[in-house]
Short mmCIF file of C-alpha atoms in Angstrom, two decimals:
data_model
loop_
_atom_site.label_atom_id
_atom_site.label_comp_id
_atom_site.label_asym_id
_atom_site.label_seq_id
_atom_site.Cartn_x
_atom_site.Cartn_y
_atom_site.Cartn_z
CA UNK T 58 101.83 117.94 163.14
CA UNK T 59 101.45 118.38 166.88
CA UNK T 60 98.57 120.09 168.63
CA UNK T 61 99.22 118.95 172.18
CA UNK T 62 99.86 122.23 173.97
CA UNK T 63 96.24 123.01 174.81
CA UNK T 64 95.69 119.51 176.14
CA UNK T 65 98.81 118.81 178.17
CA UNK T 66 96.49 118.66 181.20
CA UNK T 67 93.51 116.30 181.31
CA UNK T 68 91.54 119.05 183.03
CA UNK T 69 91.71 121.08 179.81
CA UNK T 70 89.76 118.47 177.84
CA UNK T 71 86.55 119.79 176.36
CA UNK T 72 84.27 119.42 173.35
CA UNK T 73 83.96 122.78 171.62
CA UNK T 74 81.12 123.67 169.26
CA UNK T 75 80.94 126.83 167.19
CA UNK T 76 77.49 127.24 165.58
CA UNK T 77 77.64 127.49 161.81
CA UNK T 78 81.25 126.28 161.80
CA UNK T 79 81.80 122.91 163.49
CA UNK T 80 82.67 120.89 166.57
CA UNK T 81 86.06 119.63 167.69
CA UNK T 82 87.65 117.66 170.51
CA UNK T 83 90.51 115.39 171.55
CA UNK T 84 90.28 111.69 172.42
CA UNK T 85 92.66 110.44 175.14
CA UNK T 86 92.94 106.80 176.24
CA UNK T 87 95.18 104.83 178.57
CA UNK T 88 94.26 101.31 177.38
CA UNK T 89 93.90 99.45 174.09
CA UNK T 90 90.13 99.39 173.54
CA UNK T 91 87.73 98.19 170.86
CA UNK T 92 84.34 99.82 170.32
CA UNK T 93 81.86 97.58 168.53
CA UNK T 94 79.10 99.01 166.33
CA UNK T 95 79.88 102.63 167.19
CA UNK T 96 77.34 104.86 165.48
CA UNK T 97 78.78 107.81 163.53
CA UNK T 98 76.06 110.41 163.18
CA UNK T 99 77.83 113.11 161.15
CA UNK T 100 80.85 113.09 158.82
CA UNK T 101 84.09 113.77 160.67
CA UNK T 102 87.83 113.95 160.23
CA UNK T 103 90.13 112.17 162.69
CA UNK T 104 93.85 112.88 163.04
CA UNK T 105 95.83 110.37 165.12
CA UNK T 106 98.68 112.02 167.01
CA UNK T 107 99.73 109.09 169.23
CA UNK T 108 98.98 105.40 168.81
CA UNK T 109 96.96 103.76 166.04
CA UNK T 110 93.29 103.59 165.05
CA UNK T 111 91.59 100.73 163.22
CA UNK T 112 88.31 101.51 161.43
CA UNK T 113 86.29 98.51 160.21
CA UNK T 114 82.97 97.93 158.49
CA UNK T 115 81.51 94.96 156.59
CA UNK T 116 83.80 94.53 153.61
CA UNK T 117 86.47 97.08 154.52
CA UNK T 118 89.11 98.24 156.98
CA UNK T 119 91.69 101.01 157.37
CA UNK T 120 94.57 101.29 159.83
CA UNK T 121 95.52 104.87 160.69
CA UNK T 122 98.93 105.36 162.29
CA UNK T 123 100.33 108.30 164.23
CA UNK T 124 100.62 111.31 161.95
CA UNK T 125 97.84 110.11 159.65
CA UNK T 126 94.23 111.18 159.17
CA UNK T 127 90.97 109.68 157.95
CA UNK T 128 87.57 111.04 156.95
CA UNK T 129 84.57 108.98 158.07
CA UNK T 130 81.10 109.29 156.56
CA UNK T 131 78.08 109.79 158.80
CA UNK T 132 75.00 107.63 159.20
CA UNK T 133 76.79 104.32 159.77
CA UNK T 134 78.02 102.02 162.53
CA UNK T 135 81.69 101.00 162.62
CA UNK T 136 83.99 98.83 164.71
CA UNK T 137 86.80 101.06 165.99
CA UNK T 138 89.94 100.07 167.87
CA UNK T 139 92.31 102.58 169.48
CA UNK T 140 95.77 101.21 170.26
CA UNK T 141 98.33 102.86 172.52
CA UNK T 142 101.70 104.22 171.44
CA UNK T 143 104.90 102.89 172.99
CA UNK T 144 104.63 105.47 175.78
CA UNK T 145 101.28 103.98 176.83
CA UNK T 146 98.99 106.73 175.55
CA UNK T 147 96.56 107.35 172.71
CA UNK T 148 95.69 110.81 171.43
CA UNK T 149 93.59 111.82 168.45
CA UNK T 150 91.95 115.05 167.31
CA UNK T 151 88.52 115.02 165.68
CA UNK T 152 86.57 117.62 163.76
CA UNK T 153 82.92 117.65 162.66
CA UNK T 154 81.75 120.13 160.03
CA UNK T 155 78.57 122.13 160.51
CA UNK T 156 76.00 120.61 158.17
CA UNK T 157 75.49 123.93 156.35
CA UNK T 158 79.01 123.65 154.90
CA UNK T 159 78.34 120.52 152.85
CA UNK T 160 75.88 121.80 150.24
CA UNK T 161 78.12 124.16 148.27
CA UNK T 162 81.06 121.76 148.42
CA UNK T 163 78.96 118.87 147.13
CA UNK T 164 77.68 120.97 144.23
CA UNK T 165 81.17 122.01 143.12
CA UNK T 166 82.51 118.45 143.42
CA UNK T 167 79.59 116.50 141.96
CA UNK T 168 82.00 114.56 139.72
CA UNK T 169 83.72 112.99 142.74
CA UNK T 170 82.44 109.76 144.32
CA UNK T 171 80.56 110.06 147.61
CA UNK T 172 82.47 108.56 150.53
CA UNK T 173 80.29 105.68 151.72
CA UNK T 174 82.41 104.54 154.66
CA UNK T 175 85.84 106.14 155.06
CA UNK T 176 88.73 107.69 153.13
CA UNK T 177 92.36 108.03 154.32
CA UNK T 178 93.87 111.48 153.84
CA UNK T 179 97.33 112.32 152.50
CA UNK T 180 98.45 113.80 155.80
CA UNK T 181 102.12 113.81 154.80
CA UNK T 182 101.50 117.00 152.84
CA UNK T 183 102.50 120.02 154.93
CA UNK T 184 99.73 122.22 153.53
CA UNK T 185 97.08 119.72 154.66
CA UNK T 186 98.50 119.64 158.18
CA UNK T 187 98.44 123.44 158.29
CA UNK T 188 94.87 123.50 156.98
CA UNK T 189 93.71 121.06 159.66
CA UNK T 190 95.42 123.03 162.41
CA UNK T 191 93.81 126.28 161.24
CA UNK T 192 90.38 124.65 161.00
CA UNK T 193 90.54 123.34 164.56
CA UNK T 194 91.77 126.72 165.76
CA UNK T 195 88.84 128.39 163.96
CA UNK T 196 86.37 126.32 166.00
CA UNK T 197 88.20 126.84 169.30
CA UNK T 198 89.01 130.54 168.93
CA UNK T 199 85.87 132.67 168.79
CA UNK T 200 87.95 135.74 167.86
CA UNK T 201 88.41 134.28 164.37
CA UNK T 202 85.69 136.01 162.28
CA UNK T 203 82.83 133.61 161.43
CA UNK T 204 83.28 133.99 157.68
CA UNK T 205 86.99 133.12 158.01
CA UNK T 206 86.22 130.21 160.31
CA UNK T 207 83.72 128.75 157.84
CA UNK T 208 86.21 129.22 155.01
CA UNK T 209 88.85 127.27 156.94
CA UNK T 210 86.53 124.31 157.42
CA UNK T 211 85.42 124.47 153.80
CA UNK T 212 89.10 124.32 152.85
CA UNK T 213 89.29 120.94 154.59
CA UNK T 214 86.40 119.75 152.43
CA UNK T 215 88.46 120.78 149.41
CA UNK T 216 91.27 118.60 150.75
CA UNK T 217 88.82 115.70 150.94
CA UNK T 218 88.19 116.28 147.24
CA UNK T 219 91.92 116.35 146.51
CA UNK T 220 92.08 112.92 148.13
CA UNK T 221 89.42 111.62 145.76
CA UNK T 222 86.03 111.84 147.47
CA UNK T 223 83.27 114.06 148.77
CA UNK T 224 81.05 114.02 151.82
CA UNK T 225 77.30 114.31 151.99
CA UNK T 226 75.56 115.08 155.23
CA UNK T 227 72.14 113.91 154.13
CA UNK T 228 71.31 110.28 153.49
CA UNK T 229 67.84 108.81 152.98
CA UNK T 230 66.44 109.14 156.53
CA UNK T 231 65.77 105.76 158.11
CA UNK T 232 63.37 105.33 161.00
CA UNK T 233 66.37 104.47 163.16
CA UNK T 234 68.09 107.75 162.28
CA UNK T 235 64.92 109.75 162.91
CA UNK T 236 64.44 108.22 166.35
CA UNK T 237 68.10 108.85 167.23
CA UNK T 238 67.74 112.50 166.24
CA UNK T 239 64.67 112.81 168.44
CA UNK T 240 65.95 111.17 171.60
CA UNK T 241 69.34 112.89 171.50
CA UNK T 242 67.51 116.15 172.23
CA UNK T 243 66.99 114.88 175.78
CA UNK T 244 69.03 111.76 176.50
CA UNK T 245 68.09 111.84 180.16
CA UNK T 246 64.39 111.99 179.36
CA UNK T 247 61.76 109.28 179.73
CA UNK T 248 61.15 108.15 176.15
CA UNK T 249 58.13 105.87 175.98
CA UNK T 250 57.02 104.18 172.76
CA UNK T 251 53.88 106.32 172.84
CA UNK T 252 55.88 109.56 173.11
CA UNK T 253 58.24 108.66 170.28
CA UNK T 254 55.52 107.35 167.97
CA UNK T 255 53.37 110.44 168.48
CA UNK T 256 56.33 112.65 167.55
CA UNK T 257 56.24 111.04 164.11
CA UNK T 258 52.44 111.00 163.88
CA UNK T 259 52.28 107.21 163.70
CA UNK T 260 50.99 104.38 165.84
CA UNK T 261 53.24 102.53 168.27
CA UNK T 262 52.74 99.35 166.25
CA UNK T 263 53.86 101.05 163.03
CA UNK T 264 56.93 102.52 164.70
CA UNK T 265 57.90 99.18 166.22
CA UNK T 266 57.42 97.42 162.89
CA UNK T 267 59.57 99.92 161.00
CA UNK T 268 62.34 99.72 163.59
CA UNK T 269 62.16 95.92 163.54
CA UNK T 270 62.53 95.99 159.75
CA UNK T 271 65.79 97.90 160.31
CA UNK T 272 66.96 95.37 162.89
CA UNK T 273 66.47 97.34 166.08
CA UNK T 274 63.95 98.53 168.67
CA UNK T 275 63.36 101.62 170.79
CA UNK T 276 64.95 100.19 173.93
CA UNK T 277 68.19 99.30 172.14
CA UNK T 278 68.30 102.66 170.37
CA UNK T 279 67.86 104.57 173.61
CA UNK T 280 70.59 102.61 175.38
CA UNK T 281 72.98 102.94 172.45
CA UNK T 282 72.40 106.67 172.04
CA UNK T 283 72.95 107.27 175.75
CA UNK T 284 76.07 105.12 176.02
CA UNK T 285 77.61 106.49 172.81
CA UNK T 286 77.22 110.05 174.08
CA UNK T 287 78.61 109.04 177.46
CA UNK T 288 81.61 107.47 175.72
CA UNK T 289 82.30 110.73 173.91
CA UNK T 290 82.17 112.67 177.17
CA UNK T 291 84.49 110.19 178.89
CA UNK T 292 87.02 110.40 176.07
CA UNK T 293 86.94 114.09 175.26
CA UNK T 294 85.98 115.98 178.42
CA UNK T 295 87.00 116.21 182.06
CA UNK T 296 83.41 115.91 183.31
CA UNK T 297 83.07 113.73 186.44
CA UNK T 298 81.48 110.32 185.90
CA UNK T 299 78.56 111.30 188.15
CA UNK T 300 77.79 114.28 185.93
CA UNK T 301 78.02 112.14 182.80
CA UNK T 302 75.72 109.52 184.32
CA UNK T 303 73.09 112.15 185.13
CA UNK T 304 73.31 113.65 181.64
CA UNK T 305 72.28 110.32 180.10
CA UNK T 306 69.54 109.43 182.56
CA UNK T 307 71.23 107.45 185.37
CA UNK T 308 70.99 108.57 188.98
CA UNK T 309 74.11 106.81 190.27
CA UNK T 310 77.56 106.03 188.80
CA UNK T 311 77.07 102.34 189.64
CA UNK T 312 73.89 102.05 187.56
CA UNK T 313 75.60 103.87 184.73
CA UNK T 314 78.72 101.67 184.96
CA UNK T 315 76.66 98.48 184.66
CA UNK T 316 74.88 99.71 181.55
CA UNK T 317 78.11 101.03 180.04
CA UNK T 318 79.84 97.66 180.54
CA UNK T 319 76.86 95.86 179.03
CA UNK T 320 77.17 98.02 175.91
CA UNK T 321 80.93 98.17 175.38
CA UNK T 322 82.34 95.23 177.34
CA UNK T 323 84.43 97.31 179.76
CA UNK T 324 83.72 99.84 182.55
CA UNK T 325 83.90 103.63 182.20
CA UNK T 326 87.15 103.60 184.19
CA UNK T 327 88.85 101.79 181.29
CA UNK T 328 88.60 104.97 179.21
CA UNK T 329 90.34 107.29 181.62
CA UNK T 330 92.77 104.87 183.23
CA UNK T 331 94.56 106.54 186.13
CA UNK T 332 92.67 109.81 185.76
CA UNK T 333 90.52 110.88 188.68
CA UNK T 334 87.32 112.87 188.50
CA UNK T 335 87.56 116.43 189.68
#
């Protein structure tokens, strides 16, 4: 399956969200890169068109080659490596379901095991490839009636069931997840411990203790949330680096680049390679 036409130009890159349906985008890279402890907030499907993707977690690993797809559960951190194809490029399509689509599917597939980490999809089946293409089109093309668009994304959830698993959007909410949900509403904002703790009607000491019990702290969460969102924008949009830096709370590209390198081990320019900001 090929879906390259809309993205032959880097300037066409964009993340598209359709309320009540889902969100979709394309990841392009020009270097082999590894992303350590990348937080996956919501369940998503990834289809690799060029190159290879390695998905790893404690106790498991999958390698997804060109022409293959994988479903990844939300609420977890993974190590992900994207490797270039022989022509020196990497391209993958991703799709996130609107959370309202999970309930009915989970009820009708309660006998299937919940996907805890990831599940490869039988992408060699022509009908699955067609279903994925129609689902992505339904998010991108607002002329597709909403009820049809939702049906197309629900059809992909049926395919997940055919492959032997089901997705659940809701997991027991950890303090870490709650804080992430809060700060992502304004990643450029000034999030003090007092502000965050008061949002959950608890003391700063209680919040710090609960985060420490989960192996993190507010400072690390804020940095990770900002840099993870910036990574997504670098991979899947044509936004200039300056604009991305401002959107996650940094006033200059140089400040942003230092923090980005600290988090991922390489500069923002490694994502886009020879591309230049518009």
